[in-house]
Coordinates of C-alpha atoms and ligand atoms in Angstrom, one line a residue:
Chain A
M1 CA 66.4 108.3 120.5
S2 CA 68.9 106.4 118.5
T3 CA 70.4 102.7 119.8
V4 CA 74.1 102.5 120.0
I5 CA 75.7 99.1 120.1
L6 CA 78.6 99.1 122.4
V7 CA 81.3 96.0 121.4
G8 CA 82.6 95.1 125.0
E9 CA 86.1 93.2 125.2
T10 CA 87.0 90.8 128.1
D11 CA 90.6 89.9 129.2
G12 CA 91.6 87.5 131.9
R13 CA 90.4 89.9 134.7
G14 CA 86.7 91.0 133.3
I15 CA 85.6 93.9 131.0
K16 CA 88.3 95.5 129.7
D17 CA 88.9 99.3 131.0
V18 CA 88.6 100.7 127.7
S19 CA 85.2 99.0 127.0
Q20 CA 83.7 100.6 130.2
Q21 CA 85.4 104.2 128.9
V22 CA 83.6 103.6 125.8
A23 CA 80.1 102.6 127.6
G24 CA 80.2 106.1 128.8
V25 CA 80.5 107.4 125.8
A26 CA 77.9 105.7 124.2
A27 CA 75.4 106.3 126.9
G28 CA 75.8 110.1 126.0
M29 CA 74.7 109.1 122.3
G30 CA 71.6 107.3 122.9
E31 CA 69.8 104.0 124.1
V32 CA 73.2 101.4 124.7
I33 CA 72.9 97.8 124.1
G34 CA 76.0 96.0 125.0
L35 CA 77.6 92.9 122.9
V36 CA 80.3 90.7 124.0
I37 CA 81.7 88.2 121.9
G38 CA 83.9 85.2 122.7
K39 CA 84.0 81.7 124.9
N40 CA 83.1 81.7 128.5
V41 CA 82.6 85.5 128.6
S42 CA 79.1 85.5 130.1
E43 CA 80.1 86.6 133.7
S44 CA 82.2 89.3 132.8
A45 CA 79.9 90.3 129.9
M46 CA 77.3 90.8 132.5
K47 CA 79.5 93.9 134.3
L48 CA 79.3 96.1 130.9
A49 CA 77.9 99.1 131.9
A50 CA 74.8 99.1 129.5
G51 CA 71.1 98.8 130.1
K52 CA 71.1 95.7 128.0
V53 CA 73.8 93.1 127.0
V54 CA 74.0 90.8 124.3
I55 CA 75.9 87.9 125.1
A56 CA 77.5 85.7 122.0
D57 CA 79.1 83.0 124.3
D58 CA 80.2 79.9 122.4
E59 CA 83.0 77.4 121.8
R60 CA 83.4 78.7 118.1
L61 CA 83.9 82.2 119.4
E62 CA 86.8 81.5 121.4
Y63 CA 89.2 83.7 119.3
Y64 CA 88.5 86.9 117.6
D65 CA 87.8 86.1 113.9
P66 CA 86.9 89.3 111.9
V67 CA 84.5 87.0 109.7
K68 CA 82.3 85.7 112.5
Y69 CA 82.4 88.6 114.8
A70 CA 81.6 91.4 111.9
S71 CA 78.4 89.3 111.0
I72 CA 77.4 88.7 114.8
V73 CA 77.8 92.6 115.1
S74 CA 76.1 93.2 112.2
Q75 CA 73.4 91.1 113.1
V76 CA 72.7 92.6 116.5
V77 CA 72.9 96.3 114.4
Q78 CA 69.8 95.1 112.3
K79 CA 67.8 93.4 114.8
N80 CA 67.9 96.2 117.0
D81 CA 67.9 99.1 114.3
A82 CA 71.0 100.4 115.7
T83 CA 72.3 103.5 113.9
K84 CA 75.6 103.6 115.7
V85 CA 78.6 101.0 116.6
L86 CA 81.2 101.9 119.2
M87 CA 84.2 99.9 120.6
G88 CA 87.8 100.5 122.2
A89 CA 90.6 100.9 119.7
T90 CA 92.3 97.7 120.7
T91 CA 94.1 95.6 118.2
M92 CA 90.4 93.9 118.0
G93 CA 88.5 97.2 117.5
K94 CA 91.0 98.6 115.0
D95 CA 90.4 95.3 113.1
L96 CA 86.7 94.6 113.6
G97 CA 85.6 98.2 113.2
P98 CA 86.3 98.8 109.4
R99 CA 85.1 95.3 108.4
V100 CA 81.7 95.8 110.3
A101 CA 81.5 99.5 108.5
A102 CA 82.1 97.8 105.2
E103 CA 79.7 94.7 105.9
L104 CA 76.9 97.5 106.7
G105 CA 77.7 99.9 104.4
W106 CA 78.1 102.9 106.9
G107 CA 81.0 105.6 107.7
Y108 CA 84.1 104.6 109.9
L109 CA 86.2 106.6 112.3
G110 CA 89.0 105.0 113.8
D111 CA 91.1 105.7 117.0
C112 CA 89.1 108.7 117.9
L113 CA 90.1 111.1 120.6
E114 CA 86.9 112.5 121.2
A115 CA 83.4 110.9 120.5
S116 CA 80.0 112.8 121.7
S117 CA 76.8 113.8 120.3
E118 CA 78.6 117.0 119.6
G119 CA 80.9 115.4 116.8
F120 CA 84.4 113.3 116.8
V121 CA 87.8 114.3 116.7
R122 CA 90.4 111.7 115.6
P123 CA 94.3 112.2 115.0
D124 CA 95.7 112.6 111.4
F125 CA 99.3 112.2 110.9
A126 CA 100.0 110.5 113.8
G127 CA 98.2 113.0 115.8
K128 CA 100.2 116.1 114.3
V129 CA 96.5 117.3 113.1
L130 CA 93.4 117.0 115.0
A131 CA 90.4 116.3 112.2
K132 CA 87.0 117.3 113.6
S133 CA 83.9 115.6 112.2
K134 CA 80.0 115.7 112.7
P135 CA 78.8 112.6 110.8
E136 CA 75.2 112.5 110.0
G137 CA 74.9 109.0 108.7
P138 CA 75.1 105.7 110.6
L139 CA 78.7 105.1 112.0
V140 CA 81.3 102.7 113.2
A141 CA 83.8 104.5 115.7
S142 CA 86.6 103.2 117.9
I143 CA 87.8 105.1 120.6
R144 CA 91.4 105.3 122.0
N145 CA 92.1 103.9 125.5
N146 CA 92.4 106.5 128.0
A147 CA 90.4 109.0 126.2
Y148 CA 87.6 109.0 128.6
P149 CA 87.3 108.0 132.5
I150 CA 86.1 104.5 133.2
G151 CA 82.3 104.2 133.7
E152 CA 81.1 102.2 136.6
S153 CA 80.4 98.5 135.9
W154 CA 76.8 97.8 136.5
A155 CA 74.6 94.9 135.2
G156 CA 71.8 95.5 132.9
N157 CA 69.5 92.9 131.5
V158 CA 71.0 90.0 129.6
E159 CA 70.0 88.6 126.4
N160 CA 71.7 85.8 124.8
F161 CA 72.7 86.1 120.8
S162 CA 70.5 84.1 119.0
G163 CA 71.6 84.8 115.3
D164 CA 74.0 82.7 113.1
I165 CA 77.5 82.2 113.5
P166 CA 79.0 81.9 110.0
D167 CA 81.9 79.6 109.2
S168 CA 85.2 81.1 108.5
T169 CA 88.4 79.6 107.0
L170 CA 90.6 81.4 109.6
N171 CA 91.7 78.9 112.4
T172 CA 93.6 80.1 115.3
T173 CA 96.1 77.7 116.8
S174 CA 97.4 79.4 119.7
I175 CA 97.9 83.0 121.5
E176 CA 101.5 83.2 122.1
K177 CA 102.0 85.3 125.1
I178 CA 105.1 87.4 124.7
G179 CA 106.9 88.9 128.0
A180 CA 104.3 87.5 130.4
G181 CA 103.5 89.8 133.1
T182 CA 104.8 92.8 131.3
I183 CA 102.2 95.6 130.8
E184 CA 100.8 96.5 127.3
L185 CA 102.3 99.6 126.0
T186 CA 98.9 101.2 124.4
E187 CA 97.1 100.3 128.1
A188 CA 99.9 101.5 130.5
N189 CA 99.7 104.2 132.7
I190 CA 103.3 104.8 132.9
V191 CA 105.6 104.1 129.6
V192 CA 109.3 104.4 130.2
S193 CA 111.2 104.1 126.8
G194 CA 115.1 103.9 125.7
G195 CA 116.5 104.9 122.8
R196 CA 120.3 105.0 121.1
G197 CA 121.5 107.0 124.2
L198 CA 121.7 103.4 125.8
E199 CA 124.6 102.2 123.6
S200 CA 123.8 98.6 123.6
P201 CA 121.1 95.9 124.2
E202 CA 122.4 94.9 127.4
N203 CA 121.8 98.4 129.0
Y204 CA 118.3 98.3 127.6
E205 CA 117.8 95.1 129.6
A206 CA 119.8 96.2 132.6
L207 CA 118.4 100.0 132.9
I208 CA 114.7 100.4 131.2
R209 CA 113.0 97.2 131.9
P210 CA 114.1 97.2 135.6
L211 CA 112.9 100.6 136.1
A212 CA 110.0 100.2 134.1
A213 CA 109.2 97.1 136.6
T214 CA 109.7 99.4 139.5
M215 CA 107.2 102.0 138.2
R216 CA 105.0 99.4 137.0
A217 CA 105.1 100.8 133.6
A218 CA 105.4 99.4 130.1
A219 CA 108.8 99.4 128.2
G220 CA 108.9 101.4 125.0
A221 CA 111.8 102.1 122.6
S222 CA 112.7 104.5 119.9
R223 CA 113.0 103.1 116.3
A224 CA 116.8 103.5 116.2
I225 CA 116.8 100.7 118.7
V226 CA 114.1 98.4 117.2
D227 CA 115.9 98.5 113.7
A228 CA 119.1 97.7 115.4
G229 CA 117.4 94.6 116.7
W230 CA 118.0 95.4 120.5
V231 CA 113.9 95.1 120.9
P232 CA 110.9 93.9 118.8
H233 CA 108.9 96.3 116.9
S234 CA 106.1 95.7 119.4
H235 CA 107.8 98.1 121.6
Q236 CA 108.3 101.0 119.0
V237 CA 106.5 104.3 120.0
G238 CA 106.1 106.6 117.1
Q239 CA 104.7 107.3 113.7
T240 CA 105.7 103.6 112.3
G241 CA 105.2 102.2 115.9
K242 CA 102.5 102.4 118.5
T243 CA 100.8 105.8 119.6
V244 CA 100.5 105.9 123.3
T245 CA 98.6 108.2 125.8
P246 CA 100.0 107.3 129.4
D247 CA 99.7 109.5 132.1
L248 CA 103.2 109.8 132.2
Y249 CA 106.1 108.9 129.3
L250 CA 109.5 109.1 130.3
A251 CA 111.8 109.0 127.3
I252 CA 115.4 107.9 128.5
G253 CA 118.3 108.8 125.8
I254 CA 115.8 109.7 123.1
S255 CA 116.5 112.8 120.9
G256 CA 112.8 113.2 120.0
A257 CA 112.8 112.8 116.3
I258 CA 109.3 114.2 114.8
Q259 CA 108.4 110.6 114.0
H260 CA 108.7 109.7 117.9
L261 CA 107.1 112.5 119.3
G262 CA 104.1 111.8 116.8
G263 CA 103.3 108.5 118.8
M264 CA 103.9 110.0 122.6
S265 CA 103.1 113.9 122.2
G266 CA 99.4 113.0 123.5
S267 CA 100.7 111.6 126.8
K268 CA 99.8 113.8 129.9
F269 CA 103.0 114.4 131.2
I270 CA 106.5 113.9 129.6
A271 CA 109.5 113.5 131.4
A272 CA 113.0 113.1 129.3
I273 CA 116.5 112.5 130.5
N274 CA 119.3 113.4 128.1
K275 CA 122.9 114.6 128.1
D276 CA 122.0 117.0 125.2
P277 CA 120.4 120.1 126.3
E278 CA 119.4 120.8 122.8
A279 CA 117.8 117.8 122.1
P280 CA 114.0 118.3 120.6
I281 CA 112.6 116.2 123.2
F282 CA 113.0 118.9 125.6
K283 CA 110.7 120.9 123.7
V284 CA 108.0 118.9 124.8
A285 CA 109.0 117.7 128.2
D286 CA 107.2 118.9 131.3
Y287 CA 110.1 117.6 133.5
G288 CA 113.5 117.5 131.6
I289 CA 116.6 116.3 133.3
V290 CA 119.9 117.2 131.5
G291 CA 122.5 114.6 132.4
N292 CA 124.2 111.3 131.7
L293 CA 121.4 108.5 131.8
F294 CA 124.1 105.9 133.1
E295 CA 124.3 108.1 136.2
I296 CA 120.7 109.4 136.4
V297 CA 118.7 106.2 135.7
P298 CA 120.3 104.2 138.6
V299 CA 119.6 107.0 141.1
L300 CA 116.1 107.2 140.2
K301 CA 115.5 103.5 140.4
T302 CA 116.9 103.4 143.8
K303 CA 114.9 106.4 145.2
L304 CA 111.6 104.9 143.6
E305 CA 112.3 101.8 145.3
N306 CA 112.7 103.5 148.6
L307 CA 109.6 105.6 148.4
Chain B
M1 CA 101.1 82.3 93.5
N2 CA 99.3 85.3 92.2
I3 CA 100.1 88.0 94.8
A4 CA 98.2 91.7 94.8
V5 CA 100.2 94.2 96.7
L6 CA 98.2 97.6 97.3
I7 CA 100.4 100.6 97.7
K8 CA 99.2 103.8 99.2
M9 CA 101.4 107.0 98.4
V10 CA 101.5 108.9 101.8
P11 CA 103.1 112.7 102.5
D12 CA 106.7 112.3 103.5
T13 CA 106.9 112.0 107.7
E14 CA 109.2 115.5 107.3
S15 CA 106.4 117.3 105.6
R16 CA 105.4 120.5 107.2
L17 CA 101.9 120.8 108.4
E18 CA 100.0 123.6 108.2
I19 CA 96.3 124.4 108.4
I20 CA 94.5 126.9 106.3
D21 CA 91.0 127.8 107.1
G22 CA 90.7 124.5 108.9
K23 CA 92.6 122.5 106.0
V24 CA 95.8 120.9 105.9
K25 CA 97.8 122.9 103.2
E26 CA 98.5 119.9 100.9
D27 CA 100.6 121.5 98.0
G28 CA 104.0 121.3 99.2
F29 CA 103.7 117.7 99.9
K30 CA 106.2 115.0 98.8
Y31 CA 104.9 111.7 98.4
M32 CA 106.7 108.4 99.5
V33 CA 105.4 104.7 99.5
N34 CA 103.9 103.9 102.9
P35 CA 106.4 102.4 104.8
Y36 CA 104.0 99.2 106.2
D37 CA 103.4 98.5 102.2
E38 CA 107.0 98.4 101.7
F39 CA 106.9 95.2 104.0
A40 CA 104.1 93.7 102.0
V41 CA 105.9 94.0 98.7
E42 CA 109.2 92.6 100.1
Q43 CA 107.2 89.4 101.7
A44 CA 105.2 88.8 98.5
V45 CA 108.3 88.8 96.5
Q46 CA 109.9 86.5 98.8
F47 CA 107.0 84.2 98.1
K48 CA 106.9 84.3 94.5
E49 CA 110.9 83.5 94.7
T50 CA 110.1 80.5 96.5
V51 CA 106.9 79.2 94.8
G52 CA 107.0 81.2 91.6
G53 CA 103.9 83.2 90.7
K54 CA 103.5 87.1 90.1
V55 CA 103.4 90.1 92.4
T56 CA 101.1 92.9 90.8
L57 CA 101.2 96.5 92.7
V58 CA 98.0 98.2 92.8
S59 CA 97.9 102.0 93.9
L60 CA 95.1 104.6 93.9
F61 CA 96.4 108.3 93.7
S62 CA 95.8 111.7 92.1
D63 CA 96.2 112.2 88.6
N64 CA 98.5 115.0 88.8
A65 CA 101.7 113.9 90.7
S66 CA 104.4 111.4 89.4
I67 CA 104.8 108.6 91.3
D68 CA 107.0 106.3 88.9
T69 CA 110.3 106.7 90.5
D70 CA 108.8 105.4 94.0
L71 CA 106.9 102.6 92.1
R72 CA 109.8 101.5 89.9
K73 CA 111.8 101.0 93.2
M74 CA 109.2 98.8 94.5
M75 CA 109.4 96.9 91.2
A76 CA 113.2 96.7 91.4
I77 CA 112.7 94.7 94.6
G78 CA 111.1 92.3 92.4
A79 CA 107.2 93.2 92.0
D80 CA 106.5 92.2 88.2
E81 CA 103.8 95.0 87.3
T82 CA 102.2 98.2 88.5
I83 CA 99.0 99.5 88.3
V84 CA 98.2 102.9 89.1
L85 CA 94.5 104.1 89.4
R86 CA 94.4 107.7 88.7
Q87 CA 91.8 109.8 90.3
Q88 CA 91.0 113.5 89.9
E89 CA 89.6 114.1 93.2
Y90 CA 91.7 111.6 95.0
S91 CA 91.6 111.8 98.8
G92 CA 93.8 109.4 101.1
N93 CA 91.1 110.2 103.5
K94 CA 88.2 108.1 102.2
P95 CA 88.9 104.4 103.2
S96 CA 85.4 103.2 102.1
S97 CA 85.5 105.1 98.9
N98 CA 88.9 104.0 97.9
A99 CA 88.5 100.4 99.2
R100 CA 85.5 100.1 96.7
I101 CA 87.6 101.3 93.8
L102 CA 90.7 99.2 94.8
S103 CA 88.4 96.0 95.1
E104 CA 87.1 96.4 91.6
T105 CA 90.8 96.3 90.1
V106 CA 91.9 93.7 92.7
K107 CA 88.9 91.3 91.8
E108 CA 90.2 91.3 88.0
L109 CA 93.5 90.1 89.0
N110 CA 92.0 87.0 90.5
A111 CA 94.8 87.0 93.6
D112 CA 95.3 84.1 95.7
L113 CA 97.0 86.5 98.3
I114 CA 96.4 90.1 98.7
M115 CA 98.6 92.2 100.7
C116 CA 98.8 95.6 102.2
G117 CA 100.0 97.4 105.2
V118 CA 98.6 97.6 108.4
Q119 CA 97.8 101.4 108.0
G120 CA 98.8 104.6 106.2
I121 CA 101.0 106.8 108.1
D122 CA 98.6 109.8 106.9
Y123 CA 95.1 109.0 108.3
Y124 CA 96.0 105.9 110.4
Q125 CA 92.3 104.3 109.9
A126 CA 93.6 101.1 109.5
A127 CA 90.8 100.3 107.6
T128 CA 91.1 100.0 103.5
G129 CA 92.5 96.6 104.3
P130 CA 89.6 94.9 106.0
M131 CA 87.3 96.8 104.1
I132 CA 88.5 95.5 100.8
A133 CA 88.8 91.8 102.3
H134 CA 84.8 92.4 103.1
F135 CA 84.2 93.8 99.4
L136 CA 86.2 90.7 97.9
G137 CA 84.4 88.4 100.2
V138 CA 87.5 87.0 101.6
P139 CA 88.6 87.0 105.2
H140 CA 91.4 88.9 106.4
V141 CA 94.3 89.1 109.1
S142 CA 95.5 92.5 110.2
G143 CA 98.6 93.6 111.8
V144 CA 100.6 90.5 111.0
T145 CA 104.5 90.5 112.0
N146 CA 105.3 86.9 110.5
L147 CA 103.9 85.2 107.5
E148 CA 104.4 81.6 106.5
L149 CA 103.7 79.6 103.4
S150 CA 103.4 75.7 103.2
G151 CA 101.7 74.3 100.2
D152 CA 98.6 76.5 99.8
K153 CA 98.3 77.4 103.7
L154 CA 99.2 80.4 105.2
T155 CA 100.4 80.7 109.0
A156 CA 99.9 84.6 110.3
S157 CA 101.1 85.9 113.6
R158 CA 99.1 88.7 114.3
Q159 CA 100.1 91.4 116.9
I160 CA 97.8 91.5 119.9
E161 CA 97.9 93.2 123.2
G162 CA 100.6 91.3 125.2
G163 CA 101.3 88.6 122.4
L164 CA 100.6 87.2 119.2
Q165 CA 97.7 85.2 117.4
I166 CA 98.6 82.4 115.5
I167 CA 96.1 82.2 112.6
E168 CA 96.0 79.3 109.7
T169 CA 94.4 80.1 106.7
P170 CA 93.8 79.1 103.1
T171 CA 93.8 81.7 100.2
P172 CA 92.4 83.6 99.1
V173 CA 93.1 86.0 101.8
L174 CA 94.1 89.8 102.5
I175 CA 96.7 90.1 105.0
T176 CA 98.0 93.7 106.2
C177 CA 101.6 93.8 107.2
Q178 CA 103.4 95.3 110.5
K179 CA 107.0 96.1 110.8
D180 CA 108.6 93.1 111.8
M181 CA 107.5 90.8 108.6
A182 CA 110.2 91.4 106.5
K183 CA 113.4 93.1 106.1
V184 CA 113.4 95.4 102.8
R185 CA 116.1 94.5 100.8
F186 CA 118.2 96.9 98.9
P187 CA 117.7 96.3 95.1
A188 CA 120.8 95.4 93.1
L189 CA 121.8 97.7 90.4
K190 CA 120.6 95.2 87.6
D191 CA 117.3 95.1 89.3
I192 CA 116.7 98.5 89.1
M193 CA 117.6 98.5 85.7
M194 CA 115.4 96.0 84.8
S195 CA 112.5 97.6 86.8
K196 CA 112.6 100.2 84.1
R197 CA 111.1 97.9 81.6
K198 CA 108.4 96.3 83.7
P199 CA 104.8 97.1 82.8
F200 CA 103.5 100.2 84.5
D201 CA 99.8 101.0 83.6
N202 CA 98.2 104.3 84.5
R203 CA 94.4 104.1 84.5
D204 CA 91.9 106.8 84.9
V205 CA 89.4 106.1 87.1
G206 CA 86.2 108.0 88.1
S207 CA 85.1 108.7 91.8
E208 CA 83.1 106.4 93.8
S209 CA 80.8 107.7 96.6
G210 CA 81.3 106.0 99.8
E211 CA 80.1 106.2 103.3
D212 CA 83.0 108.3 104.4
V213 CA 82.8 110.8 107.2
Q214 CA 83.8 114.2 105.8
T215 CA 86.3 116.2 108.0
T216 CA 84.7 119.6 108.7
E217 CA 87.8 120.9 110.3
C218 CA 91.4 120.2 111.1
S219 CA 93.5 122.1 113.7
L220 CA 97.0 121.9 115.2
P221 CA 97.0 120.2 118.7
P222 CA 97.4 122.8 121.3
A223 CA 101.0 123.2 121.9
R224 CA 102.6 121.2 124.9
G225 CA 103.8 123.2 127.6
G226 CA 107.3 121.6 127.8
G227 CA 110.5 123.0 127.8
V228 CA 111.0 122.8 131.8
I229 CA 114.3 121.7 132.9
L230 CA 115.0 120.7 136.5
E231 CA 118.3 122.0 137.5
G232 CA 120.3 120.6 139.9
E233 CA 124.0 120.2 141.4
S234 CA 124.2 116.3 141.2
P235 CA 122.0 113.6 139.7
E236 CA 120.6 112.8 143.3
E237 CA 119.5 116.7 143.2
K238 CA 117.9 116.4 139.9
V239 CA 116.1 113.0 140.6
D240 CA 114.6 114.1 143.7
K241 CA 113.0 117.4 141.9
L242 CA 111.6 114.7 139.4
I243 CA 110.1 112.4 141.7
E244 CA 108.6 115.5 143.7
K245 CA 107.2 116.6 140.4
L246 CA 105.7 113.1 139.8
K247 CA 104.1 112.7 142.9
M248 CA 102.9 116.2 143.4
E249 CA 101.9 117.2 139.9
A250 CA 101.7 114.5 137.6
K251 CA 100.4 112.5 140.4
V252 CA 101.7 109.1 139.1
L253 CA 103.6 107.8 141.8
Ligands
FAD401 C1 109.4 107.4 107.7 C2 109.8 107.2 109.2 C3 109.1 106.7 110.2 C4 110.0 107.0 111.5 N1 108.9 106.4 112.6 C5 109.5 106.1 113.6 C6 108.9 105.8 115.0 O1 107.9 105.2 114.8 N2 109.6 105.9 116.2 C7 110.7 106.3 116.4 O2 111.0 106.4 117.4 N3 111.5 106.9 115.4 C8 111.0 107.1 113.9 N4 112.0 107.3 112.8 C9 113.0 107.7 113.1 C10 113.4 108.9 113.8 O3 113.6 109.7 112.6 C11 114.8 108.8 114.6 O4 115.7 108.4 113.8 C12 114.8 107.8 115.9 O5 113.6 108.2 116.5 C13 116.1 108.1 116.5 O6 115.9 107.4 117.8 P1 116.8 107.7 119.2 O7 116.1 109.0 119.7 O8 116.7 106.6 120.2 O9 118.3 108.0 118.7 P2 118.9 109.1 118.2 O10 118.6 110.3 117.7 O11 120.3 108.8 117.8 O12 119.2 109.8 120.1 C14 119.8 109.4 121.2 C15 119.8 110.3 122.2 O13 120.5 109.6 123.0 C16 121.1 111.0 123.9 N5 122.1 110.3 124.7 C17 123.1 109.6 124.2 N6 124.0 109.3 125.1 C18 123.2 109.7 126.3 C19 123.6 109.4 127.5 N7 124.9 108.8 128.2 N8 122.9 109.9 128.8 C20 121.7 110.7 128.2 N9 121.2 110.9 126.9 C21 122.2 110.3 126.0 C22 121.5 112.0 122.6 O14 121.7 113.0 123.1 C23 120.6 111.8 121.7 O15 119.3 112.7 121.9 C24 111.1 107.3 111.7 C25 111.7 108.0 110.6 C26 111.4 107.9 109.3 C27 112.1 108.4 108.2

């Protein structure tokens, strides 16, 4: 049986959901060894669903650093004769995965939608094409959030990482939280996005953000209003923004250009509010409301508050 | 400062995607400069304008398509020189082999700073940058939305979940660029004219075996149901129907 290294990630609350999702995937591929890297992560790390968890808990590992982290992953791979490395397609996973693959001389598949011993599926052209593969050699893969259910957390054997932590010239000086308390787009169950139909940045603040807060959703945007400077690029959904796969995507005043659809058509359910019945967004919407958003959105918000 | 910027040519976002025998039909594709790479060019040129130096563009592409106009446009923005590595069997879906070939050329340039886009909008692997950094033996910072230079130290703001990771680094380093980094300028007519005289070097390169995973079959995603309009006499009625669906069907409320 082959050995799979599962790189787990923690956040303030414990092991990230995506890591437990990947744990389930890894279990179907071989014997799983979890690896959690960071500072003060030991307690959370023990909850990673793997038979054995290697913990690299060190002052010098407080912030993600591709040079240090890739080296640690490679060392754990070599020590355990592993043939696969799996991780969540987070900002860390998408950065670490390819570097580890290069360091090990392995193949890499990023942001996979499906992963099993049967093969892998990843999105090309922002999900407009699905590419299947059946890699035979050793492989590093990152797997998209929400592609699989969360595995139960349980504690296996714990081992402390005893290899080298290389020096790195990268020096993280701080983490700036943006929109503290708001929900990250790529991790949200519900995304509420606004577009040019809102007519002004003030209306985005007055209609989209409060509705998102009511629905415990992340707030997203079309490129048109990002380019207009209404909201930062971190809000942009689409082919040159973020790809999101929530349970519900609610598009408000967004026409549904092909580049926007690229970033959200993998959502489980799509709802759209637009005054133009011909808007392309309705072609992908499970629930379309044709109407003036300035009339619809306040009613929606009030009714949701009173549920 | 000696800066190398890597450019990927990607199919236009309006390209029609058609699958024949499990493969994407690429014949009709028009190519454009990967939008994220444009931010890298702009930022590199801004650094050059403040501290002096040189900006060299490096691209790996097939040997039978003309991309001169697109790359000349990047030189009109202010890049000094372009090297295009022409490969017979080029595929944008081979990050490992492509990174190996590109890193050979970048090595020769002895760049202080290597920049590229965070990902190609064709295969979205976000892999070439970090892989090249490894092959060059330099650190990398990916998904950078803001990059500042003071002396020979760079400060990069890297987009992470819920915020930014602020990283200081000396050169050499490889940076992959996110959208907010720089607003790409419209070149003036005289810069467009001048770009036509800048060095443009086409070089043939062979293929390099890498560890890339072969795609065995492509398909179009299942068509979404979609197309359902919730009718109603008033906003209230429409919203009631929507909430009902969200509760009972989508089960998100
Ligand atoms: C290379 C490239 C990459 C791109 N990448 C992206 C990307 O990543 N993400 C992205 O989103 N776009 C992207 N685009 C841009 C895309 O083509 C569209 O221009 C953009 O998505 C349009 O944004 P929008 O829907 O907000 O605006 P519009 O297309 O202007 O649509 C506004 C909509 O609001 C509706 N509306 C107006 N008033 C009201 C009202 N009172 N009530 C209800 N509805 C109303 C209108 O009917 C219309 O449908 C890209 C384009 C290119 C060329």
